[in-house]
Tab-separated table of C-alpha atoms in Angstrom:
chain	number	residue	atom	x	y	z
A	1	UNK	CA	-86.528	-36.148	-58.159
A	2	UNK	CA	-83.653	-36.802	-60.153
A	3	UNK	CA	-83.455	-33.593	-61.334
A	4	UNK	CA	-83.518	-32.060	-58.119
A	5	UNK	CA	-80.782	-34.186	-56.847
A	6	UNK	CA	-78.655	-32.975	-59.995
A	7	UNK	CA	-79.663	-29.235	-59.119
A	8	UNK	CA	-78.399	-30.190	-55.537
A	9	UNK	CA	-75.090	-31.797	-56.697
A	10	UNK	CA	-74.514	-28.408	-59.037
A	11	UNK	CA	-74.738	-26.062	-56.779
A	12	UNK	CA	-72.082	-28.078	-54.327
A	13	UNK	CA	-69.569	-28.685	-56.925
A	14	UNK	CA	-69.913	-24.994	-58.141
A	15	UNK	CA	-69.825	-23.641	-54.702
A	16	UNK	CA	-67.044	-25.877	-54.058
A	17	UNK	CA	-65.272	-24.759	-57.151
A	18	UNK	CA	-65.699	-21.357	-56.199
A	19	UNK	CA	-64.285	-22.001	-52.513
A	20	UNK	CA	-61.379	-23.659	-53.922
A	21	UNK	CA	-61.014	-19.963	-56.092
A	22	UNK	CA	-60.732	-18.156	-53.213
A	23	UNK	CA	-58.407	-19.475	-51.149
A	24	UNK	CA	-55.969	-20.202	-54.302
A	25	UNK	CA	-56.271	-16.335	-54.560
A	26	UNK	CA	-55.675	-15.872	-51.274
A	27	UNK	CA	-52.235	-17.807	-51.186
A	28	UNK	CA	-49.479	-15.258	-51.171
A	29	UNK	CA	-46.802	-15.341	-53.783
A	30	UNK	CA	-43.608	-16.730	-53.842
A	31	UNK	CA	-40.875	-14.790	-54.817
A	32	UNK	CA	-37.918	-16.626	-53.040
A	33	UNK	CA	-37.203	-20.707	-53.388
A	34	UNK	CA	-34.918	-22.376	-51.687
A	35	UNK	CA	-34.599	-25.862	-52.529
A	36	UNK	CA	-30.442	-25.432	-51.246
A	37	UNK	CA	-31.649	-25.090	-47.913
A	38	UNK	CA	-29.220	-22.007	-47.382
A	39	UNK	CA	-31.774	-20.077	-45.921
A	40	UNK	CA	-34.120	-20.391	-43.052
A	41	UNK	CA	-37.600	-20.161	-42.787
A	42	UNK	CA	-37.645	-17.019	-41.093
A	43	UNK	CA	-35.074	-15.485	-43.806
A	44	UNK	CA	-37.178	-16.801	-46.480
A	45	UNK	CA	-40.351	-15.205	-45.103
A	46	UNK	CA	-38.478	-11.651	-44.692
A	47	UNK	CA	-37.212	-11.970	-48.383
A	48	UNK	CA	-40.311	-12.704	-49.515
A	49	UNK	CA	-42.212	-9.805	-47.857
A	50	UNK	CA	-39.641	-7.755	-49.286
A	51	UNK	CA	-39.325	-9.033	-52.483
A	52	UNK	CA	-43.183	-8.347	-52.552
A	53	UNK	CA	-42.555	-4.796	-51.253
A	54	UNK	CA	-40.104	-4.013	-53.868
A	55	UNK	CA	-42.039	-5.791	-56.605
A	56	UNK	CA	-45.222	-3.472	-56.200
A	57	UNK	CA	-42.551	-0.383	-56.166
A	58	UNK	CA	-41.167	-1.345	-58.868
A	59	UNK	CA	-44.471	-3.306	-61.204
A	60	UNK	CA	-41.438	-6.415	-62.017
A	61	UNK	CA	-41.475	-9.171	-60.478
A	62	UNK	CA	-38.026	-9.298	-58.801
A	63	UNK	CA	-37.487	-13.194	-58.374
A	64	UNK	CA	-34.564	-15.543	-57.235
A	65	UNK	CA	-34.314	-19.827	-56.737
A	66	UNK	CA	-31.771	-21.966	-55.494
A	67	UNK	CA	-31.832	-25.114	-57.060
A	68	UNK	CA	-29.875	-28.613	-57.846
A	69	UNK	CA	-31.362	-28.585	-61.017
A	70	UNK	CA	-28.361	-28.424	-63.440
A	71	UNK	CA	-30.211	-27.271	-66.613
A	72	UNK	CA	-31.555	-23.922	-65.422
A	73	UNK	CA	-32.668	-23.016	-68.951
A	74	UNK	CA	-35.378	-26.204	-68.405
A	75	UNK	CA	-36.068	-25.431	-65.262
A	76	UNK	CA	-36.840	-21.862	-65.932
A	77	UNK	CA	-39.443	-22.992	-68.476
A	78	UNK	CA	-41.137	-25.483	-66.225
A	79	UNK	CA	-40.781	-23.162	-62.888
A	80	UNK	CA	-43.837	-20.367	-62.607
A	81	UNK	CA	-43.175	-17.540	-60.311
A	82	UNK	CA	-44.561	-14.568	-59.112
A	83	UNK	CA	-47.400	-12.568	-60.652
A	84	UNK	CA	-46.174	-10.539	-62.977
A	85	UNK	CA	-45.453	-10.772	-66.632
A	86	UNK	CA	-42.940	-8.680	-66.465
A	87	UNK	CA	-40.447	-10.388	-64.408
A	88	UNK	CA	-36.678	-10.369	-63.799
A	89	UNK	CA	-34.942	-14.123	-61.848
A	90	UNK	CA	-31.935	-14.854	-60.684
A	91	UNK	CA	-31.187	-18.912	-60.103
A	92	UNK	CA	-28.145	-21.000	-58.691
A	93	UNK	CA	-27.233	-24.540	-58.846
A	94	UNK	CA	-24.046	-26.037	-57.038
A	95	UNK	CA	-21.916	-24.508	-59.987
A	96	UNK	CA	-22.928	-21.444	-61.102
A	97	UNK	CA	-25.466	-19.277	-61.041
A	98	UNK	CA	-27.482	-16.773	-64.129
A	99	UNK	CA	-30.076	-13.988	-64.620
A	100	UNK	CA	-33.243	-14.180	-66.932
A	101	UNK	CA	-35.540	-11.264	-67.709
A	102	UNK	CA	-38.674	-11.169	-69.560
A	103	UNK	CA	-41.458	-8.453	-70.944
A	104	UNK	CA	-39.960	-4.942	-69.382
A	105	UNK	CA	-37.112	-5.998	-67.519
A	106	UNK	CA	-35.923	-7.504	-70.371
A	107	UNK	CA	-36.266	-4.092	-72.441
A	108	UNK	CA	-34.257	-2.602	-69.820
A	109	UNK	CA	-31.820	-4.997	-68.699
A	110	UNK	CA	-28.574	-4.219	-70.316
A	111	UNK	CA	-24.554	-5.560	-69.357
A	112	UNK	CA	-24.216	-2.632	-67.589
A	113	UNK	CA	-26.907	-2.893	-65.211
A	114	UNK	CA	-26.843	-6.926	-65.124
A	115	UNK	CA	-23.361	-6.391	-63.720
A	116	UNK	CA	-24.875	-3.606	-61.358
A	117	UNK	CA	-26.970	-6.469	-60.124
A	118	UNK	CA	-24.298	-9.573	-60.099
A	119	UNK	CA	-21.572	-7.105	-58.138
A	120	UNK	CA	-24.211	-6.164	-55.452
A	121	UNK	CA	-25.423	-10.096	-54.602
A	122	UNK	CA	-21.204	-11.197	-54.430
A	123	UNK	CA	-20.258	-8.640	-52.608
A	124	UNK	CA	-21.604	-9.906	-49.691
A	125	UNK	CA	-20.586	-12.794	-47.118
A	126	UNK	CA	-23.737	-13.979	-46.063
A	127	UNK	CA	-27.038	-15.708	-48.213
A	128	UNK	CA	-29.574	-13.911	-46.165
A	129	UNK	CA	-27.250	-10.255	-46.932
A	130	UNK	CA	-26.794	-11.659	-50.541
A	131	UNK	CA	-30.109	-11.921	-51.292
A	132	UNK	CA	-31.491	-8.305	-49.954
A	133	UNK	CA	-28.472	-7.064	-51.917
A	134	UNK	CA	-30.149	-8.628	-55.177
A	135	UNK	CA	-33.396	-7.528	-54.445
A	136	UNK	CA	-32.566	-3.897	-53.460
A	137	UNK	CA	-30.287	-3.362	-56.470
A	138	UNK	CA	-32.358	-4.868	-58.522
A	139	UNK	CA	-35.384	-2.669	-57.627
A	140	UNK	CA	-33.042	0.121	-58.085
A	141	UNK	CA	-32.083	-0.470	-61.705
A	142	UNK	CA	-35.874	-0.797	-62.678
A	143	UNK	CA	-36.982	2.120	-59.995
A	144	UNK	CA	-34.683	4.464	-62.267
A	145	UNK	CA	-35.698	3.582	-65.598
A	146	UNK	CA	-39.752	2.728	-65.908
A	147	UNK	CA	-41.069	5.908	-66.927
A	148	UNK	CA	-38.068	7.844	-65.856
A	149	UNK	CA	-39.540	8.938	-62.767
A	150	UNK	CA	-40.186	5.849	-60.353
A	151	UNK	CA	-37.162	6.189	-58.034
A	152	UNK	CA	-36.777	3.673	-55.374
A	153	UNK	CA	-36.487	5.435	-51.759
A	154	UNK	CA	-33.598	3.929	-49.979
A	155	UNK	CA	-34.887	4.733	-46.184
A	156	UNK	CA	-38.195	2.775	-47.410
A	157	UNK	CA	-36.450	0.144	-48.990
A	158	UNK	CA	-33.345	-1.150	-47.212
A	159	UNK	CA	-34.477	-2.717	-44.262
A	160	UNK	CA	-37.283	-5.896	-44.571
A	161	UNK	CA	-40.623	-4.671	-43.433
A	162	UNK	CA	-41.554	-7.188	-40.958
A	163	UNK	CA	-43.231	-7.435	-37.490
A	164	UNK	CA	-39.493	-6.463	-36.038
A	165	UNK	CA	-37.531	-3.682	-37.503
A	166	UNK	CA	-33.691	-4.601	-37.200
A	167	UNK	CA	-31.943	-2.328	-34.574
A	168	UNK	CA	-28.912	-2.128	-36.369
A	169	UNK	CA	-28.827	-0.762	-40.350
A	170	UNK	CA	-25.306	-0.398	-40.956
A	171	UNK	CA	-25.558	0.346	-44.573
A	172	UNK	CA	-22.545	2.602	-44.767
A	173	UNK	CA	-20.267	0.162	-43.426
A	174	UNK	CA	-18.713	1.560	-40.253
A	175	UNK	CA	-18.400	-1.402	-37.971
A	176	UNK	CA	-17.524	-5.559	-38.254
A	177	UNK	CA	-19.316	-7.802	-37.822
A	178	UNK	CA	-18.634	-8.737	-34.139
A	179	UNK	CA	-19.418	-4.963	-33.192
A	180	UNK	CA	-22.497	-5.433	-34.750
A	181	UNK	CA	-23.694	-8.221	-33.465
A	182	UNK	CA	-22.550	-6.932	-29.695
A	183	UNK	CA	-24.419	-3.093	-30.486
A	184	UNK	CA	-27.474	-5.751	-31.734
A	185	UNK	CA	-27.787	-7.955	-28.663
A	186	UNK	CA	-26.852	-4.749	-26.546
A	187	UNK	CA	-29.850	-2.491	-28.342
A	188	UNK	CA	-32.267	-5.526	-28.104
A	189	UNK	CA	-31.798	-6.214	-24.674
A	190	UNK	CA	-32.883	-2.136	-23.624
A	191	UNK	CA	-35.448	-1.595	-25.896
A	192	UNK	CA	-37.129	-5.044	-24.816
A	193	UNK	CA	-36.407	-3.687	-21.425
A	194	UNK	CA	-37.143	-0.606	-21.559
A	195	UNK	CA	-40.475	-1.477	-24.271
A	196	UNK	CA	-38.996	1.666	-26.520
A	197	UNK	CA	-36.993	1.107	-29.985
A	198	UNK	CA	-33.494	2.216	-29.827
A	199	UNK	CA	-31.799	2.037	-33.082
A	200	UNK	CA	-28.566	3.126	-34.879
A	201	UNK	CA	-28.511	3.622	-38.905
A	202	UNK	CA	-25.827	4.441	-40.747
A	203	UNK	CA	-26.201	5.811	-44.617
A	204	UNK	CA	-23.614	6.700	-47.325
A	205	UNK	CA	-26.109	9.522	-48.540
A	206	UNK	CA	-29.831	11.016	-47.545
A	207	UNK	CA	-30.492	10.769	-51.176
A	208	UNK	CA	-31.471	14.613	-50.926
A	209	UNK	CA	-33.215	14.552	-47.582
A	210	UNK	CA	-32.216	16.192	-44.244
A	211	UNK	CA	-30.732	14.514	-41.573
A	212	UNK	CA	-34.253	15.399	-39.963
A	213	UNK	CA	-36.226	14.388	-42.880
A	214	UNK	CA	-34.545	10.847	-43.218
A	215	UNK	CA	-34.657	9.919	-39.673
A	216	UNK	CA	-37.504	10.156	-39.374
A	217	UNK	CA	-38.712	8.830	-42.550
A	218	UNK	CA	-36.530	5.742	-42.142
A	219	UNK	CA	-38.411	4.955	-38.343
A	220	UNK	CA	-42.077	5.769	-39.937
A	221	UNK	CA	-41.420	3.541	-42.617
A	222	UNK	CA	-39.545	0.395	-41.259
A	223	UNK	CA	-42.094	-0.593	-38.982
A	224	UNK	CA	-39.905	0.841	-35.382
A	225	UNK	CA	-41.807	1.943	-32.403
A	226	UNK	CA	-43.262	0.150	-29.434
A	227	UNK	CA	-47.089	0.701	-28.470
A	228	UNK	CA	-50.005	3.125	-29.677
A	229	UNK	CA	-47.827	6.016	-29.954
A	230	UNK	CA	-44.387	3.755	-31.595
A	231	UNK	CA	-42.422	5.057	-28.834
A	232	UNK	CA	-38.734	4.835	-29.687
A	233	UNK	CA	-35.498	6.697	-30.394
A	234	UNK	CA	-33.307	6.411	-33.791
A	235	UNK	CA	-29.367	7.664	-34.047
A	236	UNK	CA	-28.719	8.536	-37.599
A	237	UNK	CA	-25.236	8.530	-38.935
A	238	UNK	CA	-24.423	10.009	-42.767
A	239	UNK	CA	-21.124	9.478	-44.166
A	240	UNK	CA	-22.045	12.180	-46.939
A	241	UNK	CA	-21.093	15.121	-45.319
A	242	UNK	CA	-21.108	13.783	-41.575
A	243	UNK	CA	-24.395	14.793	-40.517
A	244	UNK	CA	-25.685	13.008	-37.191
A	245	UNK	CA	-29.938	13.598	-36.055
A	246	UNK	CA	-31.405	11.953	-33.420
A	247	UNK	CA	-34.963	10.968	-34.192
A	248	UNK	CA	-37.837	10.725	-31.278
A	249	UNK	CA	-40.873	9.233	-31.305
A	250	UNK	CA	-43.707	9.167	-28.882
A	251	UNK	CA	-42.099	8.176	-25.156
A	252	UNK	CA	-39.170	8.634	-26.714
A	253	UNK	CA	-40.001	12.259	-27.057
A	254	UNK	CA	-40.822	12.768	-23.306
A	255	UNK	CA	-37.426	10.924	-21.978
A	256	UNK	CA	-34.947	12.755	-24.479
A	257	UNK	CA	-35.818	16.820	-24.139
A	258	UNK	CA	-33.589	18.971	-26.261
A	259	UNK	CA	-31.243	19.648	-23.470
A	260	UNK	CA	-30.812	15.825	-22.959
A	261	UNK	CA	-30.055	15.267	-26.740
A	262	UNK	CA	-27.270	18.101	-26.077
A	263	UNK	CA	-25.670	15.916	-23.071
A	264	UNK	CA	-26.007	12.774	-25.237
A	265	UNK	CA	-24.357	14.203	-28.223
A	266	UNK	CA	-21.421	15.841	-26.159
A	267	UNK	CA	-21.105	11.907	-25.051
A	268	UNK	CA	-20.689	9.938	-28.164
A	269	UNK	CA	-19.293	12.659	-30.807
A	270	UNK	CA	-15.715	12.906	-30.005
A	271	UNK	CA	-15.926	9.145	-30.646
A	272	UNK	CA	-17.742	9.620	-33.470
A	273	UNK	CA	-15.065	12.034	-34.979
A	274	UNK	CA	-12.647	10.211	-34.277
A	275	UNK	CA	-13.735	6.605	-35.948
A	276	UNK	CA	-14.608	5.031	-32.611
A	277	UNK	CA	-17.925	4.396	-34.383
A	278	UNK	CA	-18.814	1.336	-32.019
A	279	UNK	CA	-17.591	2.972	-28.722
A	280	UNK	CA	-19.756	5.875	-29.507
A	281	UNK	CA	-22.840	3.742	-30.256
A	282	UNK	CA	-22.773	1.762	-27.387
A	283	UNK	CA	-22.531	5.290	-25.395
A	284	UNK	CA	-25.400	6.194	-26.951
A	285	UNK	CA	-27.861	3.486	-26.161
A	286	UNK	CA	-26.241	3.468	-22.577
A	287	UNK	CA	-27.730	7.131	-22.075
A	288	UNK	CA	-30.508	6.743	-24.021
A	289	UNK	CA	-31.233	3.947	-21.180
A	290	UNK	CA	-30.408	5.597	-18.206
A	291	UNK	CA	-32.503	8.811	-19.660
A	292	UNK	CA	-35.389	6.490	-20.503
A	293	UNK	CA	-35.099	4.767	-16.800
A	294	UNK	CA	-34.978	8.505	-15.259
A	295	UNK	CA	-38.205	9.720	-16.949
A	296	UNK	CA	-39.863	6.432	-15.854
A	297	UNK	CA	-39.067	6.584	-12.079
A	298	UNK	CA	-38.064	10.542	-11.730
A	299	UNK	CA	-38.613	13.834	-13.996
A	300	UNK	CA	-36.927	13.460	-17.065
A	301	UNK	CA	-33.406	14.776	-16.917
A	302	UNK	CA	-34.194	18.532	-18.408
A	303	UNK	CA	-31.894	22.125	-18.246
A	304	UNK	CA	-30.737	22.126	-14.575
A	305	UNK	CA	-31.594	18.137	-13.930
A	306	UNK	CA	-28.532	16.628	-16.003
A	307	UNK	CA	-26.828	13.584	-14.565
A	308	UNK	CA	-24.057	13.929	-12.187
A	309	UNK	CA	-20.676	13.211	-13.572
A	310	UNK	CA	-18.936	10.646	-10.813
A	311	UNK	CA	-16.735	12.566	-8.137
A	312	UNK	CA	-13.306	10.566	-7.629
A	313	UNK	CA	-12.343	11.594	-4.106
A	314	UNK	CA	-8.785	10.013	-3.856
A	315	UNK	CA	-8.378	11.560	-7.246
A	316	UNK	CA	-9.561	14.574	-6.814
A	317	UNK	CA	-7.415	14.911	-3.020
A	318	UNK	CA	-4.402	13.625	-5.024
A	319	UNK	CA	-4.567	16.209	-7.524
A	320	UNK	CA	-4.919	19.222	-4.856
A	321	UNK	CA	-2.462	17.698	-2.259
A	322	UNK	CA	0.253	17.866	-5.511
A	323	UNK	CA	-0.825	21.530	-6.411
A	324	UNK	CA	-0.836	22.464	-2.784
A	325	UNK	CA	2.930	21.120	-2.232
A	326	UNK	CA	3.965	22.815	-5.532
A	327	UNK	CA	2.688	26.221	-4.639
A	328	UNK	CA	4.115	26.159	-1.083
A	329	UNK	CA	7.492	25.059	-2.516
A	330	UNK	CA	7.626	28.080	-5.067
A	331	UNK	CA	6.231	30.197	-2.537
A	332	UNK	CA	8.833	29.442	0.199
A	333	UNK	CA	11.856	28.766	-2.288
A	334	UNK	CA	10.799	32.715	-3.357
A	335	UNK	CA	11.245	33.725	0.240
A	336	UNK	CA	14.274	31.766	0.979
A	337	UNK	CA	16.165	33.373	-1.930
A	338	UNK	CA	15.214	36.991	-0.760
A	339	UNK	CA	16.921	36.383	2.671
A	340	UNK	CA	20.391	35.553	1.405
A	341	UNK	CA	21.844	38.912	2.622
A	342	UNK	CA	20.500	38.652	6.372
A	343	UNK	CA	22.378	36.876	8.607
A	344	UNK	CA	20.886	35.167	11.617
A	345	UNK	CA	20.263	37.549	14.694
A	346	UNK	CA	19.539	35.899	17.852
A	347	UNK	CA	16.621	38.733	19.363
A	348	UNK	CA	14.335	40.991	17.318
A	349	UNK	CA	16.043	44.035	18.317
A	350	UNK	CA	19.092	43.291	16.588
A	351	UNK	CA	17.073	43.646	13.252
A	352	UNK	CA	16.518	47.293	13.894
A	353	UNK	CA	18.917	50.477	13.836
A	354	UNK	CA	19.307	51.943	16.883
A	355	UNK	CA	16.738	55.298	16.780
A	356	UNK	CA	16.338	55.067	13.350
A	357	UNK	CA	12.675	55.159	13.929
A	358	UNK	CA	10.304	57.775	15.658
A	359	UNK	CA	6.986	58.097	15.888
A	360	UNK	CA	5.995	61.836	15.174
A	361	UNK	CA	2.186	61.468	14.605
A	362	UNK	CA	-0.430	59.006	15.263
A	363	UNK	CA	-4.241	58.408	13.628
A	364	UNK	CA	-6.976	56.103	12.765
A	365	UNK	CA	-7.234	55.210	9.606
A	366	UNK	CA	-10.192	53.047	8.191
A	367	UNK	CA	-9.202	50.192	6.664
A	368	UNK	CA	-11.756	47.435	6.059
A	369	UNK	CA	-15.929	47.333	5.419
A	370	UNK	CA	-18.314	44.540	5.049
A	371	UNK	CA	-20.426	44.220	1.861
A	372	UNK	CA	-22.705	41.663	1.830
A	373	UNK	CA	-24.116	41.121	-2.175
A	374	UNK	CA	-26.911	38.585	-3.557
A	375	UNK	CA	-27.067	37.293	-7.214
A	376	UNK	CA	-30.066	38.729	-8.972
A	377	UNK	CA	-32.202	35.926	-10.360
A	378	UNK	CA	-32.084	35.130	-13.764
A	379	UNK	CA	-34.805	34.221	-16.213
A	380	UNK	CA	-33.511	31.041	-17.345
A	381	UNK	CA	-33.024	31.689	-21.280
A	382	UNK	CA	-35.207	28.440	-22.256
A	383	UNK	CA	-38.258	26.715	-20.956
A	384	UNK	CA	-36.805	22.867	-21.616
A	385	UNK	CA	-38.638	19.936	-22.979
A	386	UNK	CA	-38.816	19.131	-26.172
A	387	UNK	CA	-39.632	20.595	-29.232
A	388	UNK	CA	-41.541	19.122	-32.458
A	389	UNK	CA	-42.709	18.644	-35.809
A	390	UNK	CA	-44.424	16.428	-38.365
A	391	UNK	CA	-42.923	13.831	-40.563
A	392	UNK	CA	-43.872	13.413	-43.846
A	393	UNK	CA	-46.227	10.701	-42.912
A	394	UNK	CA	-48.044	12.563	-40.292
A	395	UNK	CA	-45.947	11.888	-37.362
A	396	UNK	CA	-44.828	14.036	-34.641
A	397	UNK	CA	-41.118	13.467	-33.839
A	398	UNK	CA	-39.000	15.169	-31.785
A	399	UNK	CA	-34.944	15.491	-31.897
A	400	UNK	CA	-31.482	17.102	-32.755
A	401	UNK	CA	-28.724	17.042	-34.494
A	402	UNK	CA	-25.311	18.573	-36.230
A	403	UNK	CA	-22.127	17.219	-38.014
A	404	UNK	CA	-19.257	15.571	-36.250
């Protein structure tokens, strides 16, 4: 009996122990720590899922802590982190902050590149911003130099793969920070609305790609796209050599035909080319809502459907009354000038010599006829819509583009 009861107690602790296994495998790991409270929870979980994205790229662990500890040489030792045993962390106290590398990060981690690394988390204003700085540049400095092949993709990498792409990736730079926040809220508000993505990046460089290629790379990849069929539409900007595509996807392809990317792009270039960059990004998402709105209640605004431009009537009257008056005044000043020499007769006859004219011969002569012409139709040279191809992951996009 006893030894059945024993039998009965090992099997619970050693399915228990086994249990317990499981679920300590299953807890994810932690690449960010914030003991500071700087962050939020919802930052920390982004950084983390990036930090994990980047990580796997990579094969380092790409780690970072904020801590009151002041000896961070102790707490280093006592702290364990990530998975990896190759493993590069960055940690800040109240005072200062350093870098520690181990296994092939440290083999590769030089001044030059620790600098790389240090510039890229200062220069920006923000924790949250500082952080993704770290991680990306980080990721880059390892991406280039394990193997000497792994490169890091930038469309793949730059935003935080979560649940909710962010609408707004102004990576090269071209608006403040209150015009980004007012493009945000106004881009969040229509594509909630509307239930289709609408999205603006800018880029210093396609890192080789197309305009096409990168658009729509950067919406497969960062998780954009409402529904089944991620129905959305992405406005990419490169500074490189000023190359602007508009990216559709699913809905997105139906509402914005070729011809309507043409009207849009008319819209918001001059502004582009001229450095209005946040004027001509809010023009953007205002057509790429009314367009969206117009295939939802109407036939998608297509060659020969465009929207009407507003008719000012008082303008419009203004402008003709003023061109009217002009040409009357040239007109009759003309006249007046030619009838210096004649001086006012009081009856008709005193305009003519006496028998100075005689009428000798008389006929009809036709002057006038009638022609009554039509317009021949014309084929129109294009059947509309939109045309289409494949991304590199398999997705049909439609879209346009050009420089500006």
């Amino acid at each position: 009996m006893k030894k059945h009861i024993l039998s009965v107690l090992f099997l619970l602790i050693l399915t228990l122990g086994c249990s317990l296994s499981v679920f300590a495998e299953e807890e994810p790991t932690k690449y960010i720590v914030d003991e500071m409270g700087v962050l939020s929870d919802d930052e920390i979980d982004e950084l983390n899922a990036y930090a994990d994205y980047l990580s796997a790229e990579t094969g380092i662990d790409i780690l970072l802590v904020f801590t009151y500890e002041e000896d961070l040489d102790a707490y280093v030792e006592e702290t364990s982190l990530g998975s990896l045993d190759d493993q590069i962390l960055m940690i800040e106290n109240e005072d200062y902050w350093s870098i520690f590398s181990r296994g092939t990060a440290w083999d590769i981690l030089d001044e030059e590149k620790e600098n790389r690394i240090r510039e890229a988390y200062d220069n920006e204003e923000y924790y949250n911003d500082a952080v993704a700085a770290y991680l990306y540049e980080a990721a880059s400095v390892f991406g280039e130099n394990i193997d000497g092949a792994l490169q890091v993709n930038e469309a793949a990498a730059s935003t935080i793969i979560l649940d909710k792409a962010i609408r707004v990736v102004d990576m090269a730079d071209l608006l403040n920070d209150t015009e980004e926040e007012v493009l945000l809220s106004q881009l969040d508000e229509i594509s909630e609305r509307q239930q289709v993505d609408i999205a603006v990046v800018t880029v210093n460089s396609l890192d080789g790609k197309s305009p096409m290629e990168y658009a729509d790379d950067f919406y497969d990849y960062n998780g954009y796209g409402f529904g089944a069929n991620n129905d959305g539409i992405l406005l990419l900007v490169s500074m490189e050599d000023r190359d602007w595509w508009i990216s559709t996807t699913g809905y997105g392809i139906e509402a914005l035909t070729d011809a309507g990317i043409n009207y849009i792009s008319e819209k918001f270039l001059p502004m582009l080319s001229d450095g209005d960059y946040a004027d001509a990004f809010s023009t953007y998402a205002k057509l790429c809502d009314e367009f969206i709105t117009q295939a939802k209640n109407a036939e998608p605004f297509d060659i020969g459907n465009m929207p009407q431009e507003p008719f000012d009537i008082v303008f419009n009257l203004s402008i003709a009354l003023l061109i009217g008056l002009a040409v009357a005044f040239v007109i009759t000043a003309m006249m007046k000038s030619q009838l210096k020499s004649v001086r006012f007769q009081s009856e008709a006859a005193n305009y003519v010599k006496k028998d100075s004219m005689k009428v000798t011969q008389s006929k009809d002569l036709f002057l006038y006829r009638n022609v009554d012409r039509r317009e021949k139709p014309k084929e129109s040279s294009s059947s509309g819509g939109s045309s289409t191809h494949t991304s590199s992951s398999g997705t049909t996009h439609g879209g346009g583009g050009g420089k500006f």
